């Protein structure tokens, strides 16, 4: 397939996207900050240093990367070559390698389980270096991956203590060339593994730990080695932090957390200074006595002697670095903290914090702050951040970006679009809004009216459907999915618990289904090999965990499945056996008979997995014999979007889509940036067939929808040369 030049124009709307930060990191050169969010996006921020010491944070890109919460970030390499590569992990097992300069996904992999942290390190192979990543999470093994291919090289196991790892770090002990992994399990046991410098085969044997030691009775939230001396280990727990000798793991000291605060993590900022941060967004600098700094004594006294010393509160020397968080915005998420130390001039020591409200704050730890011996003053206000920034700042400092139909109403304030559906055959877009109204308008004419705003042109002809008493949550045009459905049927679901059937051409409300007891979440079509009665139905899923089959022609509910104890996660079909299979978030699977509405069985565990796998096998076999149908909404055709944020007076940002031909339909699934179940051919289908396409997406569940207008330059030029006019639904 020949590549086409495509330019996406992002219509953000008047509301800034939410970006609840779950993890944060900087690139090796400290020029870029990368943040991961609870909704799966990655934020790319430029970090700029002026000669006068001023620091600026500029939001650059927002990447729709994962389908679940981003739980960990790591540098793919730790050198000046390929320094912009970042690896991200999600709690559904997804792993991605990103080029932060272009926002392109280079490689993907999926490892079952919830990943908690990624640790990058390198090994020397001959005269070169190979970069690897230690990945651990809510599973017993620790995986060692190739940093560029994301393939599992070998695993680290513990037959005597197989519980999950709560914290780990990579340490290179003094006078030893091999790195080791030092980890603390949930029970407080210390595990040590030797990392292999060479991997003989792809399926290498696992490595087992060489030592076990009880270091704490509490769950460890962080662990790190002193990078300045490689002679001490910091272990952070909720109520205390501890320091051990890295040579023999002898206990050196422990410090309790301040009243009503819990520690979340920490790091060494100097050979004799540690930085500890708490869950309320505050950080503390502790000056360690010389007796608790192995290696640092060697440099100053020439001979090391071990002393057992416990710091009392009167001996502590620390400063508080804090910035208040608006807890009303997102009170359930802890801030993400990260300490960055430049390894090659100008050696900036930076403390970064990402907040639940999407803000990034940076503190610069100067030498006078680190080496100060001034006692902590409980009444002091602390040291504020040097700079703070959020995506919402782009909306405050520039002209408010526009949405696709923001100027449709003359009320002075745009009504947010909560759900939208693009109909390429009619060049129409259907927009459901927060007030319950549904707008049907020509997509091409809406783009011209919104972006060009020609004098006296006004808005093109459009139709407004009124019927919902709350926010419109989902839309479905069944005829685009399968031609067996009537062309005039448009289905909408709302927060008022109702599903409404409309005539898309006349705007008439044909019927209202009041079947569910909760907000509608999604609407889907039934497969083509069902019975004739079920083929005229659509499937609806609601927030009360119920699933229904609604007959569009019969105007009644054919089946209601409402016994699910947990939220519905998956809908699958065994059409030949007349079964509707419902998978819930707790792993249970319910099998319903579609014709009678009876519950056939409820299973969990391996039996549930086997049933879901059998449904996938039937779907593949039926797809091979049945002609391919139209794909679902455009929002599910592209796995990720990289959008340049508005940084000038322009109402929306434009960024050239950098996609090579090997990232389109011809590329293999192993190297595709796609993370969803659909193949890479979806991207080619979005761009084919016309000069303009519209894709909709959301940053958060409650966020207004964002429209991405895809301009195919070649098709646009051809249409202009042949003087073709875009077709509309009118």
XYZ file of C-alpha atoms in Angstrom:
730
model
C 0.000 0.000 0.000
C 1.395 3.350 -0.969
C 1.542 5.859 1.825
C -0.507 9.017 1.611
C 0.239 12.411 3.071
C -2.267 12.953 5.858
C -2.555 16.011 8.090
C -4.625 15.709 11.267
C -6.235 18.812 12.740
C -7.194 18.391 16.386
C -10.296 20.236 17.574
C -9.798 20.151 21.337
C -12.843 22.162 22.315
C -13.159 24.731 25.067
C -12.424 22.262 27.891
C -8.788 21.207 28.467
C -8.140 17.452 28.565
C -7.781 15.783 31.924
C -4.418 14.195 32.607
C -4.344 12.561 36.037
C -0.632 11.763 36.299
C 0.255 8.306 37.625
C 4.017 8.288 36.896
C 6.667 10.737 35.724
C 10.237 10.597 34.388
C 12.792 12.647 32.451
C 14.938 11.660 29.509
C 18.661 11.250 30.041
C 19.548 14.756 28.849
C 16.838 16.321 31.053
C 15.300 18.077 28.062
C 12.016 16.164 28.051
C 9.562 15.152 30.762
C 7.280 12.173 30.121
C 4.160 11.617 32.208
C 1.780 8.673 32.257
C -1.877 9.059 33.178
C -4.547 6.906 34.749
C -6.467 6.930 31.442
C -3.552 5.532 29.406
C -2.174 8.691 27.770
C 1.446 9.794 27.746
C 2.264 13.481 28.096
C 5.404 14.908 26.490
C 6.732 18.135 28.033
C 9.737 20.199 26.961
C 12.036 21.197 29.825
C 14.085 24.267 28.927
C 16.879 25.862 30.961
C 17.821 29.512 30.490
C 21.286 30.939 31.142
C 19.940 32.901 34.103
C 18.770 29.702 35.799
C 15.115 30.030 34.817
C 13.313 26.801 33.920
C 10.329 26.547 31.600
C 7.955 23.626 31.085
C 6.122 23.588 27.755
C 3.464 20.923 27.007
C 4.221 19.499 23.576
C 2.377 16.260 22.801
C -0.380 14.101 24.216
C -0.104 10.493 23.069
C -3.083 8.153 23.282
C -0.863 5.239 24.106
C -2.461 2.561 26.289
C -5.924 1.217 26.923
C -5.337 1.133 30.694
C -3.550 3.047 33.442
C 0.142 3.741 32.839
C 1.920 2.290 35.855
C 5.631 2.656 35.040
C 8.074 4.537 32.814
C 11.769 3.877 32.168
C 14.521 5.080 29.865
C 15.181 2.596 27.087
C 18.842 3.616 27.055
C 20.938 5.587 29.473
C 23.324 7.114 26.978
C 23.459 10.084 24.658
C 22.647 8.004 21.617
C 18.924 7.308 21.190
C 18.341 9.279 24.347
C 14.706 10.062 23.575
C 13.474 6.457 23.848
C 11.095 5.726 26.726
C 9.421 2.455 27.727
C 5.934 2.581 29.212
C 4.001 -0.151 31.004
C 0.281 -0.429 31.775
C -1.605 -2.401 34.382
C -3.180 -4.632 31.703
C 0.210 -6.045 30.647
C 1.001 -3.714 27.732
C 4.596 -2.611 27.144
C 5.559 0.030 24.563
C 8.795 1.587 23.347
C 8.361 5.225 22.288
C 10.336 7.823 20.420
C 9.472 10.923 22.406
C 10.711 13.267 19.654
C 8.127 12.050 17.144
C 5.611 10.422 19.464
C 5.838 7.180 17.467
C 5.519 3.736 19.014
C 8.577 1.722 17.981
C 7.815 -1.656 19.562
C 5.146 -3.354 21.670
C 4.769 -6.454 23.764
C 2.209 -7.856 26.175
C 3.155 -9.735 29.350
C 0.285 -10.979 31.474
C -0.057 -9.250 34.813
C -0.036 -5.769 36.302
C 3.371 -4.107 35.904
C 4.506 -1.914 38.790
C 7.989 -0.727 37.823
C 10.631 -0.781 35.075
C 14.374 -0.573 35.811
C 16.824 0.012 32.964
C 20.469 -1.076 33.011
C 23.178 -2.052 30.520
C 25.562 -4.950 30.043
C 28.869 -4.942 28.184
C 28.961 -7.249 25.175
C 32.438 -7.210 23.625
C 33.232 -3.580 22.913
C 29.608 -2.416 22.923
C 26.673 -2.134 25.287
C 23.244 -3.672 25.303
C 20.396 -2.078 27.242
C 17.999 -4.178 29.224
C 15.015 -3.609 31.480
C 13.965 -5.322 34.697
C 10.168 -5.566 34.856
C 8.266 -6.631 37.958
C 4.717 -6.367 39.192
C 1.784 -8.325 40.571
C 3.266 -11.697 39.711
C 5.884 -13.968 41.265
C 8.630 -13.748 38.612
C 10.802 -10.814 37.612
C 11.329 -10.412 33.854
C 14.536 -9.204 32.220
C 13.714 -7.705 28.808
C 15.689 -6.452 25.859
C 15.176 -2.681 25.947
C 14.732 -2.336 22.180
C 12.774 -5.467 21.228
C 10.922 -5.800 24.574
C 11.414 -9.562 24.377
C 11.820 -11.553 27.585
C 15.438 -12.719 27.839
C 15.139 -14.628 31.113
C 13.300 -14.541 34.418
C 14.319 -14.172 38.052
C 12.600 -16.558 40.448
C 12.488 -17.330 44.146
C 11.307 -20.856 44.993
C 11.408 -20.206 48.732
C 9.544 -16.865 48.689
C 7.175 -16.718 45.740
C 5.064 -13.760 46.872
C 4.982 -10.555 44.872
C 7.807 -8.042 44.814
C 6.900 -4.658 46.292
C 10.107 -2.742 45.429
C 13.360 -3.430 43.571
C 16.471 -1.703 42.230
C 19.528 -2.582 40.146
C 22.860 -2.317 41.969
C 26.438 -2.669 40.757
C 28.416 -3.609 43.888
C 31.881 -2.190 44.433
C 34.728 -4.103 42.809
C 32.318 -6.395 40.924
C 31.518 -6.138 37.203
C 28.081 -7.794 37.382
C 24.878 -6.006 38.286
C 22.514 -7.468 40.832
C 18.802 -6.978 41.478
C 17.960 -6.178 45.076
C 14.252 -6.586 45.788
C 11.966 -6.581 48.810
C 8.887 -8.800 48.780
C 5.527 -7.978 50.301
C 6.507 -9.884 53.432
C 9.663 -7.785 53.866
C 12.142 -10.426 52.665
C 15.233 -9.238 50.822
C 15.944 -11.050 47.551
C 19.190 -10.794 45.572
C 19.719 -12.006 41.994
C 22.799 -11.871 39.789
C 22.042 -10.502 36.330
C 23.440 -12.420 33.396
C 25.842 -10.471 31.185
C 25.189 -12.819 28.250
C 22.100 -14.717 27.194
C 22.924 -17.910 25.330
C 19.469 -18.596 23.929
C 16.113 -16.947 23.614
C 14.644 -19.360 26.138
C 17.256 -19.061 28.817
C 16.831 -20.810 32.148
C 15.574 -18.682 35.046
C 17.970 -17.307 37.618
C 17.327 -17.945 41.293
C 18.121 -15.712 44.221
C 21.338 -16.182 46.172
C 20.373 -14.710 49.548
C 17.318 -14.025 51.662
C 17.095 -11.633 54.591
C 14.255 -10.082 56.566
C 14.798 -6.314 56.319
C 11.410 -4.940 57.362
C 8.059 -6.031 58.700
C 6.205 -3.488 56.563
C 5.533 -3.251 52.858
C 8.359 -1.444 51.078
C 7.264 1.350 48.759
C 10.728 2.054 47.332
C 14.332 0.913 47.372
C 17.447 2.405 45.795
C 21.234 2.237 46.016
C 23.490 5.209 46.725
C 24.841 6.052 43.226
C 27.647 8.191 44.647
C 29.309 5.448 46.701
C 27.480 2.192 45.788
C 27.875 1.297 49.469
C 24.451 1.917 51.036
C 20.853 0.888 50.337
C 17.777 2.999 51.092
C 14.543 1.123 51.858
C 11.373 3.233 52.142
C 8.271 1.956 53.925
C 5.043 3.744 54.727
C 5.939 4.593 58.321
C 9.763 4.668 58.195
C 12.782 4.665 55.938
C 15.852 2.547 56.600
C 19.467 2.450 55.422
C 21.520 -0.731 55.080
C 25.114 -1.410 54.178
C 25.179 -2.634 50.559
C 28.121 -4.930 51.288
C 26.703 -7.131 54.049
C 23.217 -5.594 54.437
C 23.794 -4.614 58.035
C 21.254 -2.233 59.455
C 22.541 1.341 59.785
C 19.639 3.622 60.658
C 15.885 4.181 60.498
C 13.739 7.336 60.633
C 10.003 7.446 61.253
C 7.647 9.491 59.110
C 6.182 12.761 60.395
C 2.823 12.562 62.165
C -0.163 11.774 59.917
C 2.089 11.234 56.878
C 3.124 8.102 54.975
C 6.303 7.758 52.965
C 5.941 6.922 49.283
C 9.539 6.846 47.961
C 12.960 8.409 48.057
C 16.415 8.678 46.546
C 19.972 9.785 47.300
C 20.743 13.352 46.242
C 24.320 13.265 47.598
C 26.616 10.743 49.250
C 25.352 11.824 52.680
C 21.900 13.224 51.839
C 18.600 11.523 51.042
C 15.336 12.914 49.686
C 12.145 11.256 50.951
C 8.673 12.119 49.694
C 5.296 11.395 51.208
C 1.853 10.683 49.817
C 0.593 14.194 50.425
C 3.049 15.684 47.919
C 5.703 16.877 50.403
C 9.392 15.983 50.217
C 12.035 16.083 52.914
C 15.807 16.367 52.725
C 17.679 14.420 55.391
C 21.335 15.104 56.138
C 22.948 11.842 57.209
C 25.719 11.677 59.811
C 29.061 10.433 58.551
C 28.750 7.231 60.567
C 25.802 6.168 58.420
C 27.519 6.717 55.058
C 29.707 3.741 54.073
C 32.053 4.621 51.252
C 31.730 8.327 51.985
C 33.829 7.681 55.094
C 36.391 5.882 52.974
C 36.838 8.948 50.829
C 37.260 11.316 53.795
C 38.940 9.183 56.475
C 40.696 6.479 54.507
C 39.382 3.676 56.739
C 35.818 2.550 57.291
C 34.434 1.496 60.634
C 30.832 0.453 61.140
C 28.760 2.316 63.680
C 25.165 1.543 64.635
C 23.361 4.851 64.939
C 19.680 5.707 65.028
C 18.748 9.258 64.147
C 16.417 10.856 66.652
C 14.144 13.717 65.693
C 16.558 16.166 67.371
C 19.401 14.943 65.168
C 17.476 15.185 61.918
C 18.437 17.901 59.481
C 15.930 18.241 56.694
C 13.994 20.691 54.625
C 10.469 20.435 53.362
C 9.778 20.888 49.669
C 6.078 21.164 49.146
C 3.324 22.470 46.945
C -0.306 22.318 47.881
C -2.536 20.000 45.876
C -6.157 20.734 45.184
C -7.519 17.535 46.685
C -11.049 18.391 45.607
C -10.099 17.669 41.997
C -8.921 14.095 42.423
C -8.626 13.079 46.079
C -8.010 9.368 45.581
C -4.748 9.506 43.594
C -1.323 10.081 45.112
C 1.071 12.441 43.314
C 3.811 10.914 41.158
C 7.351 11.820 42.260
C 10.723 11.390 40.553
C 14.276 12.542 41.244
C 16.489 13.240 38.215
C 20.239 13.764 38.363
C 22.111 14.860 35.230
C 25.127 12.677 34.552
C 26.840 15.039 32.150
C 26.942 18.827 32.702
C 25.342 20.940 33.974
C 24.492 18.268 36.607
C 21.028 19.471 37.500
C 19.403 17.813 40.483
C 15.673 18.037 39.862
C 12.682 16.868 41.832
C 9.597 16.351 39.696
C 6.038 15.920 40.801
C 2.963 15.121 38.731
C -0.399 15.904 40.262
C -3.870 14.476 39.918
C -4.969 17.702 38.254
C -2.446 17.239 35.419
C 0.144 19.707 36.693
C 3.905 19.143 36.599
C 6.072 20.886 39.225
C 9.867 21.044 39.271
C 12.207 21.838 42.136
C 15.899 22.490 41.543
C 18.063 21.208 44.401
C 21.003 23.590 44.600
C 24.218 22.733 46.414
C 23.479 25.169 49.234
C 20.146 23.422 49.823
C 21.720 19.965 49.884
C 24.748 20.846 52.037
C 22.884 23.105 54.470
C 22.953 22.067 58.145
C 20.166 24.371 59.229
C 17.669 22.593 61.450
C 14.142 22.056 60.234
C 11.600 24.643 61.336
C 8.134 23.167 61.740
C 6.585 26.591 61.179
C 8.427 27.207 57.905
C 6.400 27.330 54.726
C 8.900 25.187 52.859
C 10.527 25.671 49.480
C 8.070 26.100 46.628
C 8.575 24.719 43.131
C 10.726 26.622 40.688
C 8.138 26.173 37.946
C 4.745 24.513 37.496
C 2.695 23.871 34.372
C -0.357 21.951 33.227
C -2.227 21.318 30.000
C -4.922 23.685 31.208
C -2.377 26.529 30.985
C -2.554 26.254 27.182
C -6.252 27.115 27.370
C -5.616 30.040 29.742
C -2.760 31.671 27.835
C -4.009 31.272 24.251
C -7.243 31.727 22.394
C -9.599 29.014 23.528
C -9.367 26.071 21.107
C -12.565 25.291 19.283
C -14.565 22.105 18.943
C -16.309 20.840 15.854
C -19.726 22.326 16.711
C -18.855 24.755 19.501
C -20.216 27.750 17.585
C -23.477 26.041 16.680
C -25.423 27.619 19.543
C -25.653 31.328 20.210
C -25.810 30.882 23.972
C -22.250 32.141 24.411
C -20.998 28.895 25.961
C -20.374 25.740 23.997
C -22.238 22.592 24.997
C -19.646 19.776 25.378
C -19.927 16.793 23.061
C -20.159 13.614 25.156
C -20.432 11.069 22.307
C -20.072 11.288 18.550
C -20.299 9.016 15.543
C -18.951 9.673 12.046
C -20.889 8.275 9.084
C -18.511 8.266 6.122
C -21.090 7.128 3.553
C -23.201 10.246 4.159
C -20.318 12.518 5.234
C -22.317 13.171 8.401
C -21.294 13.350 12.014
C -23.737 12.656 14.822
C -22.863 14.472 18.052
C -24.524 13.635 21.363
C -24.112 16.397 23.933
C -24.114 16.908 27.666
C -27.592 18.446 27.674
C -29.123 15.347 26.010
C -29.484 16.811 22.523
C -28.157 15.094 19.396
C -26.903 17.116 16.433
C -26.663 15.666 12.911
C -24.595 17.786 10.551
C -22.421 17.476 7.475
C -18.871 16.895 8.683
C -17.217 18.767 5.805
C -19.483 21.801 6.138
C -19.084 21.840 9.925
C -15.285 21.892 9.537
C -15.489 24.747 7.025
C -17.865 26.759 9.219
C -15.831 26.211 12.403
C -12.306 26.658 11.087
C -12.745 29.225 8.310
C -15.622 31.226 9.831
C -16.354 33.065 6.589
C -18.310 36.318 7.053
C -22.023 35.902 6.497
C -21.739 32.179 5.829
C -23.442 31.040 9.043
C -23.873 27.436 9.995
C -24.956 24.834 7.415
C -28.235 22.957 7.621
C -28.341 20.590 10.564
C -30.866 18.660 12.598
C -31.211 18.568 16.405
C -32.844 15.538 18.069
C -34.353 16.133 21.496
C -35.431 13.319 23.788
C -32.779 12.389 26.333
C -33.051 13.959 29.783
C -29.370 13.596 30.518
C -25.980 13.257 28.906
C -25.800 11.186 25.714
C -23.271 8.439 26.461
C -23.147 6.283 23.305
C -24.306 6.219 19.692
C -24.724 3.476 17.107
C -25.665 3.481 13.427
C -26.219 -0.272 12.816
C -26.411 -0.013 9.014
C -22.749 1.008 8.878
C -21.867 -2.184 10.719
C -24.093 -4.588 8.781
C -26.334 -3.757 5.765
C -29.112 -5.975 7.144
C -30.203 -3.167 9.471
C -32.548 -0.488 8.166
C -30.788 2.616 6.831
C -32.908 5.024 8.857
C -32.167 3.503 12.294
C -29.994 5.534 14.657
C -29.642 4.328 18.254
C -28.537 6.404 21.230
C -27.963 5.629 24.901
C -27.965 8.144 27.702
C -27.327 8.816 31.356
C -31.115 8.756 31.847
C -30.997 4.900 31.631
C -32.813 4.883 28.284
C -32.006 3.664 24.784
C -33.732 5.624 22.037
C -34.365 4.639 18.416
C -34.398 7.503 15.906
C -35.091 7.995 12.219
C -31.855 9.627 11.094
C -33.434 11.155 7.970
C -36.560 12.674 9.498
C -35.330 13.161 13.068
C -38.395 11.401 14.512
C -38.154 9.476 17.792
C -39.393 5.993 16.913
C -39.192 4.238 20.287
C -37.691 4.454 23.784
C -36.339 1.347 25.532
C -36.475 1.705 29.328
C -34.888 -1.617 30.135
C -31.791 -0.817 32.162
C -31.397 0.564 35.665
C -28.177 2.445 35.053
C -26.335 4.722 32.677
C -25.750 3.239 29.234
C -22.125 2.399 28.553
C -22.024 0.993 25.026
C -24.102 -0.273 22.116
C -23.045 -3.032 19.716
C -24.533 -5.022 16.857
C -25.246 -8.732 16.952
C -23.165 -11.018 14.690
C -24.533 -12.027 11.266
C -24.780 -15.772 11.971
C -27.353 -15.457 14.766
C -31.009 -16.393 14.327
C -33.198 -14.071 12.281
C -34.856 -12.738 15.397
C -31.562 -11.850 17.095
C -30.104 -10.388 13.894
C -32.594 -7.520 14.091
C -31.447 -6.705 17.638
C -28.657 -4.652 19.108
C -26.817 -5.362 22.355
C -26.711 -2.708 25.099
C -24.557 -2.656 28.249
C -25.399 -0.458 31.239
C -23.702 0.697 34.409
C -25.949 -1.502 36.572
C -24.063 -4.539 35.115
C -27.005 -5.497 32.906
C -26.888 -6.582 29.259
C -29.912 -6.477 26.954
C -30.866 -7.512 23.434
C -33.185 -4.847 22.020
C -35.305 -5.652 18.967
C -35.330 -2.639 16.662
C -38.090 -3.926 14.412
C -40.170 -5.555 17.142
C -39.715 -2.493 19.406
C -39.205 -4.580 22.544
C -36.510 -6.108 24.709
C -35.782 -9.666 23.584
C -33.498 -10.599 26.486
C -32.306 -8.936 29.697
C -29.307 -10.353 31.574
C -29.085 -8.622 34.934
C -27.548 -11.107 37.378
C -23.939 -10.004 36.974
C -22.300 -9.149 40.299
C -19.463 -7.138 38.759
C -19.152 -4.631 35.878
C -19.353 -6.118 32.402
C -15.998 -6.105 30.643
C -16.436 -8.322 27.577
C -19.284 -9.310 25.289
C -18.707 -12.356 23.083
C -20.910 -14.603 21.025
C -21.454 -18.299 20.366
C -23.996 -17.582 17.671
C -24.252 -21.139 16.331
C -25.065 -22.398 19.845
C -27.445 -19.475 20.558
C -25.203 -18.255 23.405
C -24.363 -14.738 24.559
C -21.166 -14.809 26.663
C -20.620 -12.025 29.199
C -17.230 -11.566 30.860
C -17.017 -9.506 34.056
C -14.153 -7.630 35.669
C -13.727 -10.252 38.418
C -12.917 -12.921 35.830
C -16.289 -14.645 35.924
C -18.135 -15.583 32.723
C -21.907 -15.830 32.310
C -23.380 -17.821 29.416
C -26.909 -16.810 28.405
C -29.317 -18.366 25.927
C -30.378 -15.616 23.571
C -33.730 -17.007 22.438
C -35.040 -17.943 25.901
C -33.037 -15.531 28.098
C -32.063 -18.320 30.518
C -28.720 -18.402 32.292
C -26.961 -21.530 31.055
C -23.957 -21.379 33.400
C -21.689 -19.126 35.429
C -18.036 -20.130 35.634
C -14.690 -18.639 36.602
C -11.013 -19.514 36.518
C -9.561 -21.568 33.696
C -12.990 -22.725 32.521
C -13.973 -19.089 31.953
C -10.798 -18.463 29.967
C -11.484 -21.526 27.827
C -15.010 -20.306 27.024
C -13.748 -16.880 25.963
C -11.039 -18.495 23.819
C -13.634 -20.752 22.159
C -15.693 -17.682 21.259
C -12.659 -16.114 19.605
C -12.031 -19.283 17.604
C -15.619 -19.311 16.352
C -15.346 -15.661 15.385
C -12.187 -16.342 13.366
C -13.753 -19.275 11.553
C -16.919 -17.320 10.735
C -14.882 -14.349 9.532
C -13.061 -16.571 7.061
C -16.321 -17.691 5.430
C -18.398 -14.496 5.707
C -17.532 -11.404 3.641
C -15.941 -8.661 5.691
C -18.362 -6.072 7.054
C -17.903 -2.445 7.772
C -15.785 -1.758 10.801
C -17.093 -0.142 13.950
C -16.741 3.494 14.897
C -13.655 5.367 13.854
C -12.686 5.836 17.470
C -11.677 2.160 17.621
C -9.722 2.064 14.354
C -6.583 3.859 15.437
C -4.713 2.553 18.463
C -3.012 5.796 19.401
C -2.909 9.410 18.334
C -0.163 11.897 18.889
C -1.634 15.379 19.145
C 0.311 18.599 19.360
C -1.121 20.821 22.039
C -2.104 24.440 21.336
C 0.800 26.739 22.105
C -0.162 29.828 20.086
C -3.272 31.816 19.254
C -4.404 29.130 16.820
C -7.665 27.510 17.825
C -6.292 23.997 17.304
C -2.930 22.418 16.773
C -1.765 20.786 13.569
C 0.934 18.161 13.413
C 2.138 16.212 10.391
C 1.371 12.536 10.887
C 4.695 10.742 10.696
C 3.762 7.270 9.609
C 5.878 5.174 7.280
C 4.383 2.515 5.056
C 5.548 -0.285 7.347
C 3.253 1.101 10.050
C 0.142 0.742 7.920
C -1.772 -2.276 6.743
C 1.266 -4.212 5.519
C 3.134 -4.280 8.824
C 3.216 -7.306 11.074
C 1.403 -7.349 14.442
C 4.684 -7.834 16.335
C 6.068 -4.485 15.245
C 2.806 -2.598 15.022
C 2.118 0.199 17.476
C -1.428 -1.081 17.809
C -2.327 -2.372 21.248
C -5.945 -3.303 20.745
C -7.237 -6.511 19.275
C -7.839 -5.051 15.828
C -5.177 -5.347 13.168
C -3.086 -2.571 11.709
C -5.278 -2.420 8.618
C -7.718 -0.177 10.473
C -5.535 2.861 9.963
C -5.563 2.438 6.206
C -9.340 2.137 6.202
C -9.710 5.417 8.062
C -7.807 7.287 5.386
C -9.267 5.612 2.320
C -12.376 6.706 0.488
C -12.333 10.484 0.745
C -10.296 13.599 1.456
C -11.755 14.164 4.930
C -12.440 11.798 7.809
C -13.394 12.484 11.394
C -12.230 10.482 14.376
C -13.406 11.042 17.943
C -11.710 10.142 21.181
C -11.604 11.057 24.864
C -8.836 11.694 27.347
C -11.007 10.635 30.284
C -14.333 8.937 30.794
C -16.030 12.172 31.824
C -14.137 14.409 29.397
C -15.839 15.932 26.345
C -14.989 14.250 23.081
C -12.101 15.479 20.943
C -12.527 15.476 17.173
C -9.540 14.762 14.944
C -10.062 15.867 11.346
C -7.924 13.765 8.982
C -7.134 15.567 5.722
C -5.850 13.288 2.972
C -3.873 15.787 0.890
C -3.683 13.665 -2.266
C -7.418 12.931 -2.276
C -8.160 16.577 -1.521
C -6.118 17.752 -4.505
C -7.790 15.200 -6.761
C -11.210 16.365 -5.648
C -10.317 20.004 -6.263
C -8.989 19.226 -9.724
C -12.103 17.315 -10.708
C -14.370 19.861 -8.955
C -16.115 17.176 -6.975
C -18.417 18.344 -4.246
C -18.560 16.363 -0.983
C -21.720 14.353 -0.556
C -23.963 15.103 2.385
C -26.879 13.434 4.052
C -29.277 16.158 2.970
